[in-house]
Amino acid sequence: MGAVQMTVLSISRNTRHSCTDVGTSLGTHGIRTNINRNARSGRGLLAESSPRQRQRMGLAREAIHPIPVKKPKTEEHSLMRRLFGFEVADVTSWHRFVCLMNRPTDPASLGVFRFLFGLLMVLDIPQERGLGYLDYKYLDGLEVCRFPLFNDLGPLPLDWMYLVYVLMLSGALGIMLGCCYRLSCLLFVVPYWYIFFLDKTTWNNHSYLYGLIGFQLAFVNANRYWSLDGLWNPKKRNTHVPLWNYTILRTQIFIVYFIAGLKKLDADWVEGYSMGSLSRHWLFDPFKLVLSEEMTNLLVVHGAGLILDLSAGYLLFFDLTRPLALFFVSYFHCMNSQLFNIGMFSYTMLATSPLFCYPDWPRRLVTKLPYLLRKVLPLVEAPQCSQDCVYIPTSKPQRTRTTASGDSATEKQTKVRSKGTAEIRLSLKQKLGALFTILYILEQFFLPYSHFITQGYNNWTNGLYGYSWDMMVHSRSHQHVKITYRDGLTGEIGYLNPGVFTQTRRWKDHGDMLKQYATCLSGLLHNYNVSEPEIYFDIWVSINDRFQQRLFDPRVDIVKADWSPFRRTSWVMPLLIDLSPWRLKFQEMENTLDNQTAVVFIADFPGLHLENFVSEDLGNTSIHLLQGEVQVEIVKEEKNYTLKEGEGMQLPAGEYHKVFTVSQSPSCYMYTYVNTTAVVLEQNLTKLQELKEKVQNGTETEPLPAELETILHGTVDEMNVTDPVILAFLRRQRRLEESERRRNATIIDRFMRFSNKKYFLFRRSFLLTLISLRNLALGRPPLEQLATEVAYANMKYEESTGSKSLKVENMPQEDHSEL
């Protein structure tokens, strides 16, 4: 027994000498050097023994080889090392910097993040990536307009697109489990970026971030902890990872926060116009107990959001402020998960926060759990050596007197350590890792401000609607969209419904997409006997509560218009920044109107005109000039009226009119109108509601006419209702009842509703994927069989009644907001 113990002790000591007794520092920013790391690494070889066995073996070693107990001497570190985890000398030369970037670091935190990211992507692919509604997204076989990054890039046939998604899903699952890790990263990243480039209308910052993280994971050693690869290969099980594996991920998250904060220094955000209506959400009700809604919007939504983004990266970096940062960042992302439809983004950012903690935090967490649970939990033993890391040898300092120059033992030890660093031979892989870290970080800092290169994508926004991190800085509202085509041979003019031949509405905001849309429409119009078509767009947009104004020049044929990603787009109209102060007056003007009167503020350029139609439903419509000079033409009457600043006129309902800007500067005017049809309908609905309450209370003694009996117990589905007013009343009642039912639902009811919704989404994804893979392998069956299979995949529970009867309905396409 003693021989066995001595052999184990010898192996332990040899291991300490070869791995940890060489001055290993596991710290990064603020991560302290652990003087007991040598002993922990030696004990790692005995991790498979039980605590009682390790205790007996330790007692036997002490009996055979008594070890004198010495009080460990703590090494004092400089302020630089205590704050950032390294010395200034570590970055004074390329050789030392490579040694720093390849410093051995605990793989635990990286492994847990790998697992969480893979899990979130597995959940994201059927939802925001679109696997659950792939047939509606790509509309296989139909002539539709698409918006890829490269015009020649197109989707594969539908069954093959399902195969692409299967590969991406299997890659995400492999990343989560750490199984065939490099191959899994490749299977996830390549399909992901293909799908990302395939449709610019779904681009947003968090989708871009997922692709970046997947790209980074393909290079780092995230399978060295809590992975199937480590279970199968002892060389990969619980081994150190180079420090740059953490550096690149932490810096990426820092950039997300910090650049987003810099973008929020925009005047619109600081003044509270970017997210002006967000404070109405119930999540901000606690703040509105002490603040008005306007101050909640300015201080909490915009002010606190700006401060959090600017400071989150720094606060997460340092030990002292990290607990506070973790609290506020977690609270922030939990709120975002309820405020916005942004899929897994909030949870992904929550999963990145522990990356800033000490890398061994999962081990310390697991040690606090019962021992019986540790067999299914990550390892708690200290990590092993890795050939990917640089282990710096050190020697103990010798006692010397302090000289006049201040050369103490600590300074001599630093010199010895520096000398040891210089003697280390670095591999090509270690140098490439450090070089990759530098180049990637520089590129990520450069891209958000590279718009002098991609000028064609800048249309009142700050870039290629992805890599700018200008999250929630711009809010838009569209008032008027008109598409005009002209036959190039006959001169015939016609109009198209906005959004024809496409499912997206995002083409209205970006010049590159408008060019793609016009080119697509030009090709499709040939099928409708339109020769050499010219396409003109008249799109009115308000950004951050400004005037409604034109985004594109309506006089330019976009089919023939020049567009390049590297040149400014000449047919994009400038944003009227000089008129921004008018926003202060808008609220004052709106406060003077009653609740039934609506107002729209318009600004137009000299030499252009707005053609508008006043619906018969809109009574008491008038125009008031705020600035400049305009001429109003009533088309039917063929009369012109000149308006100067402060003047106004009534506009006839049911007729077209044109407003020409004749002043040298932009004109500003506003429409005020009352939707008389809606007002009358609201009055009738109120009377019906009062009548229903009287009958239920017993105060109505006269019997109701037969056509009104349905308001007591009828529903839209059960009764054959022909009266439009009663039909509108029943529909409103149904919506109110449904809203009331959801408001009063218990937590269990809400959880069941959420679970059912997700279950049928994942069920549809799974069944349609199986059908497509079957089609690829065996060929497509007859159309009747295929229709039956798809109908079965579409079945879901009736949510409004809560019954278990199944129905078939179309899967709605999710709306991807631009963040």
Tab-separated table of C-alpha atoms in Angstrom, residues 312-462:
chain	number	residue	atom	x	y	z
A	312	ALA	CA	-21.815	47.868	-18.939
A	313	GLY	CA	-18.629	46.636	-20.595
A	314	TYR	CA	-16.397	48.470	-18.114
A	315	LEU	CA	-18.450	47.500	-15.078
A	316	LEU	CA	-18.394	43.847	-16.084
A	317	PHE	CA	-14.630	44.010	-16.519
A	318	PHE	CA	-13.573	44.908	-12.971
A	319	ASP	CA	-14.032	42.750	-9.894
A	320	LEU	CA	-15.365	45.518	-7.688
A	321	THR	CA	-18.169	46.614	-10.027
A	322	ARG	CA	-19.020	43.255	-11.593
A	323	PRO	CA	-21.807	42.228	-9.148
A	324	LEU	CA	-23.568	45.543	-9.708
A	325	ALA	CA	-23.161	45.214	-13.473
A	326	LEU	CA	-24.504	41.668	-13.485
A	327	PHE	CA	-27.632	42.820	-11.661
A	328	PHE	CA	-28.420	45.757	-13.948
A	329	VAL	CA	-27.475	43.945	-17.152
A	330	SER	CA	-29.662	40.969	-16.213
A	331	TYR	CA	-32.560	43.268	-15.324
A	332	PHE	CA	-32.111	45.118	-18.618
A	333	HIS	CA	-32.182	41.984	-20.760
A	334	CYS	CA	-35.120	40.494	-18.875
A	335	MET	CA	-37.078	43.668	-19.622
A	336	ASN	CA	-36.081	43.540	-23.300
A	337	SER	CA	-37.352	39.974	-23.553
A	338	GLN	CA	-40.819	41.275	-22.642
A	339	LEU	CA	-40.678	44.553	-24.551
A	340	PHE	CA	-39.541	43.329	-27.961
A	341	ASN	CA	-39.982	40.315	-30.198
A	342	ILE	CA	-36.248	39.599	-30.486
A	343	GLY	CA	-36.121	35.850	-30.046
A	344	MET	CA	-33.146	34.476	-28.127
A	345	PHE	CA	-31.147	37.720	-28.061
A	346	SER	CA	-31.896	38.647	-24.457
A	347	TYR	CA	-31.053	35.148	-23.250
A	348	THR	CA	-27.891	35.035	-25.346
A	349	MET	CA	-26.674	38.264	-23.773
A	350	LEU	CA	-27.492	36.854	-20.333
A	351	ALA	CA	-25.383	33.813	-21.207
A	352	THR	CA	-22.417	36.043	-22.135
A	353	SER	CA	-22.325	37.885	-18.809
A	354	PRO	CA	-20.616	35.055	-16.819
A	355	LEU	CA	-17.732	35.164	-19.332
A	356	PHE	CA	-16.518	38.231	-17.453
A	357	CYS	CA	-16.374	36.349	-14.137
A	358	TYR	CA	-13.480	34.227	-12.944
A	359	PRO	CA	-13.097	31.369	-15.426
A	360	ASP	CA	-13.404	28.719	-12.714
A	361	TRP	CA	-16.778	29.901	-11.423
A	362	PRO	CA	-18.589	26.710	-12.622
A	363	ARG	CA	-16.235	24.556	-10.543
A	364	ARG	CA	-16.816	26.626	-7.430
A	365	LEU	CA	-20.553	26.509	-8.049
A	366	VAL	CA	-20.617	22.732	-8.461
A	367	THR	CA	-18.596	22.191	-5.266
A	368	LYS	CA	-21.421	23.779	-3.294
A	369	LEU	CA	-23.889	21.167	-4.563
A	370	PRO	CA	-24.389	17.702	-3.033
A	371	TYR	CA	-21.668	15.216	-3.916
A	372	LEU	CA	-24.131	12.726	-5.404
A	373	LEU	CA	-25.112	15.250	-8.095
A	374	ARG	CA	-21.558	15.829	-9.279
A	375	LYS	CA	-21.541	12.715	-11.445
A	376	VAL	CA	-23.907	14.429	-13.892
A	377	LEU	CA	-22.491	17.931	-13.434
A	378	PRO	CA	-19.304	19.505	-14.829
A	379	LEU	CA	-15.953	18.604	-13.288
A	380	VAL	CA	-14.617	20.363	-10.218
A	381	GLU	CA	-10.995	19.214	-10.550
A	382	ALA	CA	-8.300	21.647	-11.608
A	383	PRO	CA	-7.556	21.702	-15.344
A	384	GLN	CA	-4.731	19.782	-16.978
A	385	CYS	CA	-1.874	21.130	-19.049
A	386	SER	CA	-2.387	21.934	-22.704
A	387	GLN	CA	0.053	22.158	-25.576
A	388	ASP	CA	-1.867	25.178	-26.854
A	389	CYS	CA	-0.796	27.294	-23.857
A	390	VAL	CA	2.474	28.911	-22.850
A	391	TYR	CA	3.747	28.034	-19.374
A	392	ILE	CA	6.250	30.600	-18.141
A	393	PRO	CA	9.016	29.202	-15.879
A	394	THR	CA	9.938	31.123	-12.750
A	395	SER	CA	12.582	30.759	-10.074
A	396	LYS	CA	12.372	31.709	-6.439
A	397	PRO	CA	13.910	35.088	-5.613
A	398	GLN	CA	17.026	35.153	-3.460
A	399	ARG	CA	17.314	37.384	-0.472
A	400	THR	CA	19.430	40.435	-1.207
A	401	ARG	CA	19.794	43.795	0.308
A	402	THR	CA	17.948	46.639	-1.248
A	403	THR	CA	20.361	48.716	-3.271
A	404	ALA	CA	20.320	52.404	-3.839
A	405	SER	CA	18.535	51.836	-7.126
A	406	GLY	CA	15.725	49.958	-5.370
A	407	ASP	CA	16.584	46.523	-6.838
A	408	SER	CA	14.752	44.305	-4.353
A	409	ALA	CA	13.930	40.600	-4.392
A	410	THR	CA	10.623	41.323	-6.092
A	411	GLU	CA	12.371	43.221	-8.872
A	412	LYS	CA	14.895	40.424	-9.273
A	413	GLN	CA	12.048	37.904	-9.554
A	414	THR	CA	10.481	40.033	-12.269
A	415	LYS	CA	13.755	40.025	-14.160
A	416	VAL	CA	14.025	36.255	-13.838
A	417	ARG	CA	10.470	35.846	-15.071
A	418	SER	CA	11.097	38.153	-18.013
A	419	LYS	CA	14.233	36.217	-18.847
A	420	GLY	CA	12.237	32.998	-18.736
A	421	THR	CA	9.652	34.523	-21.046
A	422	ALA	CA	12.288	35.460	-23.577
A	423	GLU	CA	13.653	31.917	-23.616
A	424	ILE	CA	10.273	30.336	-24.474
A	425	ARG	CA	9.905	29.095	-28.030
A	426	LEU	CA	6.504	29.862	-29.423
A	427	SER	CA	4.702	27.696	-31.954
A	428	LEU	CA	3.159	29.009	-35.155
A	429	LYS	CA	-0.324	28.193	-33.813
A	430	GLN	CA	0.246	30.342	-30.726
A	431	LYS	CA	1.438	33.272	-32.824
A	432	LEU	CA	-1.519	32.950	-35.185
A	433	GLY	CA	-3.909	32.914	-32.228
A	434	ALA	CA	-2.545	36.215	-30.944
A	435	LEU	CA	-2.539	37.718	-34.456
A	436	PHE	CA	-6.121	36.587	-35.081
A	437	THR	CA	-7.204	38.218	-31.819
A	438	ILE	CA	-5.668	41.573	-32.758
A	439	LEU	CA	-6.996	41.616	-36.312
A	440	TYR	CA	-10.499	40.533	-35.321
A	441	ILE	CA	-10.827	43.113	-32.563
A	442	LEU	CA	-9.547	45.917	-34.812
A	443	GLU	CA	-11.987	44.879	-37.527
A	444	GLN	CA	-14.913	44.912	-35.099
A	445	PHE	CA	-14.025	48.384	-33.871
A	446	PHE	CA	-13.624	49.585	-37.463
A	447	LEU	CA	-16.781	48.217	-39.078
A	448	PRO	CA	-19.347	50.322	-37.159
A	449	TYR	CA	-17.649	53.451	-38.501
A	450	SER	CA	-16.775	52.224	-41.992
A	451	HIS	CA	-19.674	53.958	-43.720
A	452	PHE	CA	-17.346	56.011	-45.835
A	453	ILE	CA	-16.840	52.691	-47.663
A	454	THR	CA	-20.408	51.309	-47.787
A	455	GLN	CA	-22.025	54.618	-48.660
A	456	GLY	CA	-24.782	53.081	-50.750
A	457	TYR	CA	-26.342	51.471	-47.685
A	458	ASN	CA	-26.684	54.683	-45.675
A	459	ASN	CA	-30.256	55.872	-45.994
A	460	TRP	CA	-31.003	57.857	-42.835
A	461	THR	CA	-29.350	55.021	-40.932
A	462	ASN	CA	-25.826	54.295	-39.836
